[in-house]
mmCIF file of C-alpha atoms in Angstrom:
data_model
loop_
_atom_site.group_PDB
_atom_site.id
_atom_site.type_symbol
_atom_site.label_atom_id
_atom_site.label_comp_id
_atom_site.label_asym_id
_atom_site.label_seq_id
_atom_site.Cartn_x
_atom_site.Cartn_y
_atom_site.Cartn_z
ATOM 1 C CA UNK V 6 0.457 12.813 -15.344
ATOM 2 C CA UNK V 7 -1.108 10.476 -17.991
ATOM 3 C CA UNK V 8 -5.087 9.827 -17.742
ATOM 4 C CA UNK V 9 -4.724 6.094 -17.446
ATOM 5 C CA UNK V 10 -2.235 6.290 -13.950
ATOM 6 C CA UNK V 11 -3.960 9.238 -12.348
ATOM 7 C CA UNK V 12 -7.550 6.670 -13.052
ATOM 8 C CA UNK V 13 -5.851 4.071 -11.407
ATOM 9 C CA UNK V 14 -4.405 6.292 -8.781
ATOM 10 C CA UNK V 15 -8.526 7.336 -8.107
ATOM 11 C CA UNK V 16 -9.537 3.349 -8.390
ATOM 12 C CA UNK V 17 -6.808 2.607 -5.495
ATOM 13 C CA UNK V 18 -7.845 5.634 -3.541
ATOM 14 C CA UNK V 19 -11.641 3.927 -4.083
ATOM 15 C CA UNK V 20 -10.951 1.021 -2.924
ATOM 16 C CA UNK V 21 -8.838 2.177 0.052
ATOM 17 C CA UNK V 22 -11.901 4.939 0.878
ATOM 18 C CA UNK V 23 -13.732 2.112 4.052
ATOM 19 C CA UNK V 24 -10.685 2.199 5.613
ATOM 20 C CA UNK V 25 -10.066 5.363 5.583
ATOM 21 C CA UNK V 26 -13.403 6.064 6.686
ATOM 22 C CA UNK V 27 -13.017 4.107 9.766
ATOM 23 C CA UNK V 28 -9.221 5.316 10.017
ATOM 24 C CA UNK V 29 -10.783 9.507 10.373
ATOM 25 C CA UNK V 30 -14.338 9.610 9.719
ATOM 26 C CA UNK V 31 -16.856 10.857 7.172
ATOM 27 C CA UNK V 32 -14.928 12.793 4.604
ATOM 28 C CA UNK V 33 -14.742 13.820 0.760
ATOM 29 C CA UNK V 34 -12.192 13.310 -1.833
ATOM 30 C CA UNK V 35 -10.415 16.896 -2.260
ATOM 31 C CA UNK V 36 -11.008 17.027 -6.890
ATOM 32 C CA UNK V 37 -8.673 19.513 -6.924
ATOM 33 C CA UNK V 38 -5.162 17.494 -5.247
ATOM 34 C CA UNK V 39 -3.812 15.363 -7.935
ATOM 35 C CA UNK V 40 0.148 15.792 -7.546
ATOM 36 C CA UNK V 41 2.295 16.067 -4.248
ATOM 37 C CA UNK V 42 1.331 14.594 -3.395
ATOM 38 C CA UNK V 43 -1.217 12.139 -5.955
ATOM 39 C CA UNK V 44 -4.886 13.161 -3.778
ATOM 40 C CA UNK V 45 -6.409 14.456 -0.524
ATOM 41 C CA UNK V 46 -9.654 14.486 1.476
ATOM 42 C CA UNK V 47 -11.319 16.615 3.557
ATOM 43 C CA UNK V 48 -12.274 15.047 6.848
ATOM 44 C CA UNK V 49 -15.672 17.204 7.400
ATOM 45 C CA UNK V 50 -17.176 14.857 10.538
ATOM 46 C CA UNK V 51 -14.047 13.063 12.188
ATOM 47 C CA UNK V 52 -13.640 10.563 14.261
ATOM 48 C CA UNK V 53 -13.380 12.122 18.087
ATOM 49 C CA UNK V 54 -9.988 10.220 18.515
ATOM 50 C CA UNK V 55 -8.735 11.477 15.661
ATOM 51 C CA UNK V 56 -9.965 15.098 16.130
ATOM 52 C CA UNK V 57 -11.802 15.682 19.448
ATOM 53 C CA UNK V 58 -12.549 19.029 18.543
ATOM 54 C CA UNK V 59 -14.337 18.415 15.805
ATOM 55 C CA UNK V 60 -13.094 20.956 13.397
ATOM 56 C CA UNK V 61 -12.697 19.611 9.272
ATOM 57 C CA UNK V 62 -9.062 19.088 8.471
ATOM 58 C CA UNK V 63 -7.398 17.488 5.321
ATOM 59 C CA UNK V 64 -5.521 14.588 5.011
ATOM 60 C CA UNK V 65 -2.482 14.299 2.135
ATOM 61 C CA UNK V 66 -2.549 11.097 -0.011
ATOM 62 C CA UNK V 67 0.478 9.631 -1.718
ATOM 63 C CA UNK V 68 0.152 6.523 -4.016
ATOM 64 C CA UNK V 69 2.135 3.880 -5.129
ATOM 65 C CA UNK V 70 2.593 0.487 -5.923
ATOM 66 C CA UNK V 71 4.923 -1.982 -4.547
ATOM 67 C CA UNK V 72 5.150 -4.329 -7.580
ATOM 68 C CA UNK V 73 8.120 -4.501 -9.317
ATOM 69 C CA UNK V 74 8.089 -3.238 -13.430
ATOM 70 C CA UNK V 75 8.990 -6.182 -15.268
ATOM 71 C CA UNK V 76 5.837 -8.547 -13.567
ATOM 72 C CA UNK V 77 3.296 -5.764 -14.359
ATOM 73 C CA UNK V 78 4.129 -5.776 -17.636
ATOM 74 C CA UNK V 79 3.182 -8.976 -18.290
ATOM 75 C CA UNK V 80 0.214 -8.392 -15.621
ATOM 76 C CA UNK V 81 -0.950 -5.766 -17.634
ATOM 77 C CA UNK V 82 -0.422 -7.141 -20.982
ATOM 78 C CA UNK V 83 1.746 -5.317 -22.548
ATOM 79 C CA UNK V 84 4.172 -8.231 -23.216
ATOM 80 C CA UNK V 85 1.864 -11.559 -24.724
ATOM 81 C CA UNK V 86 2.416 -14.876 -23.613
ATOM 82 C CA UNK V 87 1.250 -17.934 -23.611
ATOM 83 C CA UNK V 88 -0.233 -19.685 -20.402
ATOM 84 C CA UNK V 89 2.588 -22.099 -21.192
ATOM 85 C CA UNK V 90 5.316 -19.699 -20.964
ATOM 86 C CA UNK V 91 4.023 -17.778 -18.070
ATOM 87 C CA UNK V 92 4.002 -20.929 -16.271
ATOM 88 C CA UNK V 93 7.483 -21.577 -16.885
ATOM 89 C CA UNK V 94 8.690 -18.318 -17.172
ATOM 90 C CA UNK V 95 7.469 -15.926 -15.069
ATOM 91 C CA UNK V 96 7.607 -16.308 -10.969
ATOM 92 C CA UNK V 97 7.303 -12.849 -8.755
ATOM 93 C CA UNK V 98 9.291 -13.491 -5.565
ATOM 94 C CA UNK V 99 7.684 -11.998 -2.787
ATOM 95 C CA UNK V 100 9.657 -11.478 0.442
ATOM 96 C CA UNK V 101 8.570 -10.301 3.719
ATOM 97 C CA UNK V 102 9.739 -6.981 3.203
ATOM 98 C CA UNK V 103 7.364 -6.649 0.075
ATOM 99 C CA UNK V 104 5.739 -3.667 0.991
ATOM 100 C CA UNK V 105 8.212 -1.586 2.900
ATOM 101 C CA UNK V 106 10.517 -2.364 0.236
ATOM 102 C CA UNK V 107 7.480 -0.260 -2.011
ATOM 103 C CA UNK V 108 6.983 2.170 0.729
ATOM 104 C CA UNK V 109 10.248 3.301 1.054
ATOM 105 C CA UNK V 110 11.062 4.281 -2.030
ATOM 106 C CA UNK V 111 8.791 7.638 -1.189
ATOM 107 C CA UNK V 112 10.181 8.261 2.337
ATOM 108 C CA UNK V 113 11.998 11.473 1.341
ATOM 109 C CA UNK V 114 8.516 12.722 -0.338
ATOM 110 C CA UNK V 115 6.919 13.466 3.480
ATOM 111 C CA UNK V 116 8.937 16.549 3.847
ATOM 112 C CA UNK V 117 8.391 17.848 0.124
ATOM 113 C CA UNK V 118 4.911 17.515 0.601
ATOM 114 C CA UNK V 119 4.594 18.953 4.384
ATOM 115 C CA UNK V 120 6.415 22.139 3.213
ATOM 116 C CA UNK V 121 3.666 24.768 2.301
ATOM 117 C CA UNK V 122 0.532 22.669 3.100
ATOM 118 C CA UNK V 123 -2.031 22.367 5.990
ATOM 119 C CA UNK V 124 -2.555 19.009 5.998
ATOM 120 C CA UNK V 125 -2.824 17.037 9.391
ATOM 121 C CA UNK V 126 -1.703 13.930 8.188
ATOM 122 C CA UNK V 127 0.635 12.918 5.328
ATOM 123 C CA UNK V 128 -0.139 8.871 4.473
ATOM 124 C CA UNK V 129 1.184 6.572 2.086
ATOM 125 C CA UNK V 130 -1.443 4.568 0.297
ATOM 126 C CA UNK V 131 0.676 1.157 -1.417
ATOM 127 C CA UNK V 132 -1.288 -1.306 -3.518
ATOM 128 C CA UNK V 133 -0.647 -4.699 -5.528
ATOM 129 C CA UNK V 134 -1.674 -6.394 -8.156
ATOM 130 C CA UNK V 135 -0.151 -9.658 -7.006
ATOM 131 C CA UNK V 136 0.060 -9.843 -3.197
ATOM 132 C CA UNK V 137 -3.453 -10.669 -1.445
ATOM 133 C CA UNK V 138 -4.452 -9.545 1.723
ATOM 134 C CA UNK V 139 -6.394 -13.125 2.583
ATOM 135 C CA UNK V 140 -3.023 -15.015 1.753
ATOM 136 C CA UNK V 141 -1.520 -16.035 5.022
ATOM 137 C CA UNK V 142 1.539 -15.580 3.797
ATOM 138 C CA UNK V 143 0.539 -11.373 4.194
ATOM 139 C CA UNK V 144 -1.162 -12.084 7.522
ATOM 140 C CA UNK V 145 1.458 -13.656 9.266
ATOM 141 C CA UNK V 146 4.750 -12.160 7.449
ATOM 142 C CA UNK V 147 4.526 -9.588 5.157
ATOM 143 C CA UNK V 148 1.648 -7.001 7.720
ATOM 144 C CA UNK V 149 3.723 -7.475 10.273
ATOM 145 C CA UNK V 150 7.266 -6.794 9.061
ATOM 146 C CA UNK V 151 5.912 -4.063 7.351
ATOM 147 C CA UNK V 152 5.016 -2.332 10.741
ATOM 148 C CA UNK V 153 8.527 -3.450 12.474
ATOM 149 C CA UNK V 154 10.570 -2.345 9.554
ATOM 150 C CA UNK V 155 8.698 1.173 9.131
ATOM 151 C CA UNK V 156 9.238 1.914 12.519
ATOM 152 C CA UNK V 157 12.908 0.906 12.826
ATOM 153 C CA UNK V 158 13.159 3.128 9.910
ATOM 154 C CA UNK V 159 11.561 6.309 11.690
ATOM 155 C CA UNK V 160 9.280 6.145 8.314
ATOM 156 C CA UNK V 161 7.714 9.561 8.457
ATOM 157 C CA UNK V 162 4.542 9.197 6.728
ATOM 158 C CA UNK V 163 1.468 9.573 9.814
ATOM 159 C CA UNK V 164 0.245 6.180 8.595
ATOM 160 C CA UNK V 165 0.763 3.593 5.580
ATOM 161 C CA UNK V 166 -2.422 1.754 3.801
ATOM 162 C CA UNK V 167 -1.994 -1.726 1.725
ATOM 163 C CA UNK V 168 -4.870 -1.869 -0.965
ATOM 164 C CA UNK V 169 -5.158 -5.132 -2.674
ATOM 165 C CA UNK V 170 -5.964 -4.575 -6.002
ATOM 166 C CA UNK V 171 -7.213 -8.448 -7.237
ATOM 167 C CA UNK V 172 -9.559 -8.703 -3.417
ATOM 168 C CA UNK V 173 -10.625 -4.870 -4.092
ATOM 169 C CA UNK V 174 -9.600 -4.722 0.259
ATOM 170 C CA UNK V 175 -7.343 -2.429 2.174
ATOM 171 C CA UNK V 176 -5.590 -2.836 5.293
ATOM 172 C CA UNK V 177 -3.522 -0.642 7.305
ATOM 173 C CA UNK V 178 0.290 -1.931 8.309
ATOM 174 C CA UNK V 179 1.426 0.999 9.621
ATOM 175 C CA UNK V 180 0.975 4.020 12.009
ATOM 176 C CA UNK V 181 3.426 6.384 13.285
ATOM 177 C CA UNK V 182 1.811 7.087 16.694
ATOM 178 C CA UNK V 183 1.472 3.152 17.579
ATOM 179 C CA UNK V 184 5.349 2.140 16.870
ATOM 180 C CA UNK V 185 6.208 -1.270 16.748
ATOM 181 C CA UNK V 186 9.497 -1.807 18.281
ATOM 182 C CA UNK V 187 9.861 -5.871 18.510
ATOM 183 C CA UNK V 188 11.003 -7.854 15.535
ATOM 184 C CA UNK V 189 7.708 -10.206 14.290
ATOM 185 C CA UNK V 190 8.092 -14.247 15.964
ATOM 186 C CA UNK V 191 6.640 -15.793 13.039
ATOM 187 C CA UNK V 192 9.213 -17.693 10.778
ATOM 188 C CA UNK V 193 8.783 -16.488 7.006
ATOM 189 C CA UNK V 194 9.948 -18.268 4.107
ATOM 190 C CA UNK V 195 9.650 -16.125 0.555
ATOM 191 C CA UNK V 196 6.954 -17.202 -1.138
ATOM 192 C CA UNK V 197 6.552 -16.870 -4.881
ATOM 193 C CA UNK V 198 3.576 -16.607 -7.006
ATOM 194 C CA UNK V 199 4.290 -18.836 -10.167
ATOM 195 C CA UNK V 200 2.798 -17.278 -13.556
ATOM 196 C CA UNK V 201 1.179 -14.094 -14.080
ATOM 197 C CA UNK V 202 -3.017 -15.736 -14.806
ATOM 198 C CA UNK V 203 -6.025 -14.306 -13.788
ATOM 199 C CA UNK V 204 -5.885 -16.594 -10.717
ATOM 200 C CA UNK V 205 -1.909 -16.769 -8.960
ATOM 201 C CA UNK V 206 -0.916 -19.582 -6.732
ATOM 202 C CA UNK V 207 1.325 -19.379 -3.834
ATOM 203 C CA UNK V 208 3.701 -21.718 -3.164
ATOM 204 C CA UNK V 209 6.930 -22.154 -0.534
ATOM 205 C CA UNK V 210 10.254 -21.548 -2.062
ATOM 206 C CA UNK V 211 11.423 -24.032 0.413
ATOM 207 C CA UNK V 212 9.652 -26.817 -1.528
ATOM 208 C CA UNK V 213 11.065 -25.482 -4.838
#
């Protein structure tokens, strides 16, 4: 693993750490996990719902974005543009399957890394550099398709964790012991974000 993803892989797990807090309790970050999966922690005072006993367990950690390649390459400047041609040239399309579209790409992981551990948990921690939590676009499509879709799809991972990377916020859209069987009522339209700037605006494909 290179030095630059396994840092980002420790900024994601950062920024996803008061969630998790309030997700199991007080816990540390396990230094030595850092492959299969990508980082654990060791829940030393949990959460009585989550552990009535009380006794310390670990929790596995895989993590992984849900952007697509091309997009991050300009995100991440490896390919220069101007703000001209970004405008006109570069539009992400982000459907309401976004992030279980990301997620699922690592279903088949959960049983590689439940062989030979002791982990209580397996979770899947999925972050963006493009999609914002605050959007309402997230709130009222993309969180809760993500929960629908995962369950239809028996997703095995104990729980799944969005981290928005631009917000620096993290938000849970899926657990495995709460299934969510019924089909979201809100109507969602893709949206797209239109250039790849330090700011991104959100606009309906439907008035495109």
């Amino acid at each position: 693993m290179s030095q630059a993803k396994f840092a980002q892989e420790r900024h994601v797990l950062k920024l996803a750490q008061p969630l998790l807090k309030k997700l199991y309790g007080e816990f540390e970050v396990d230094p030595s996990q850092s492959d299969r999966p990508d980082a654990a922690i060791w829940v030393c005072r949990p959460r009585k719902q989550v552990e009535s006993t009380g006794r310390v367990f670990s929790v596995g950690i895989e993590i992984t974005t849900v952007d697509k390649e091309e997009p991050l390459a300009y995100i991440n400047g490896a390919h220069a543009l101007t703000h001209s041609e970004i405008e006109s040239s570069i539009d992400i399309v982000i459907p309401k399957t976004y992030v279980y579209d990301g997620a699922l790409k690592k279903q088949n992981k959960y049983k590689e890394y439940a062989e030979g551990n002791t982990f209580k948990e397996i979770i899947l921690v999925c972050f963006s550099q493009v999609l914002r939590i605050s959007d309402p676009f997230f709130k009222q499509c993309v969180a809760g398709w993500s929960a629908y879709l995962l369950t239809k799809a028996a997703f095995p991972f104990e729980k799944v964790v969005f981290v928005d990377m631009k917000e620096g916020t993290a938000v849970q859209v899926y657990d495995s012991q709460r299934p969510i069987w019924q089909p979201p009522t809100a109507e969602c339209a893709t949206q797209v974000v239109r250039g790849v700037t330090d700011f991104y605006h959100f606009v309906d494909t439907r008035q495109r």
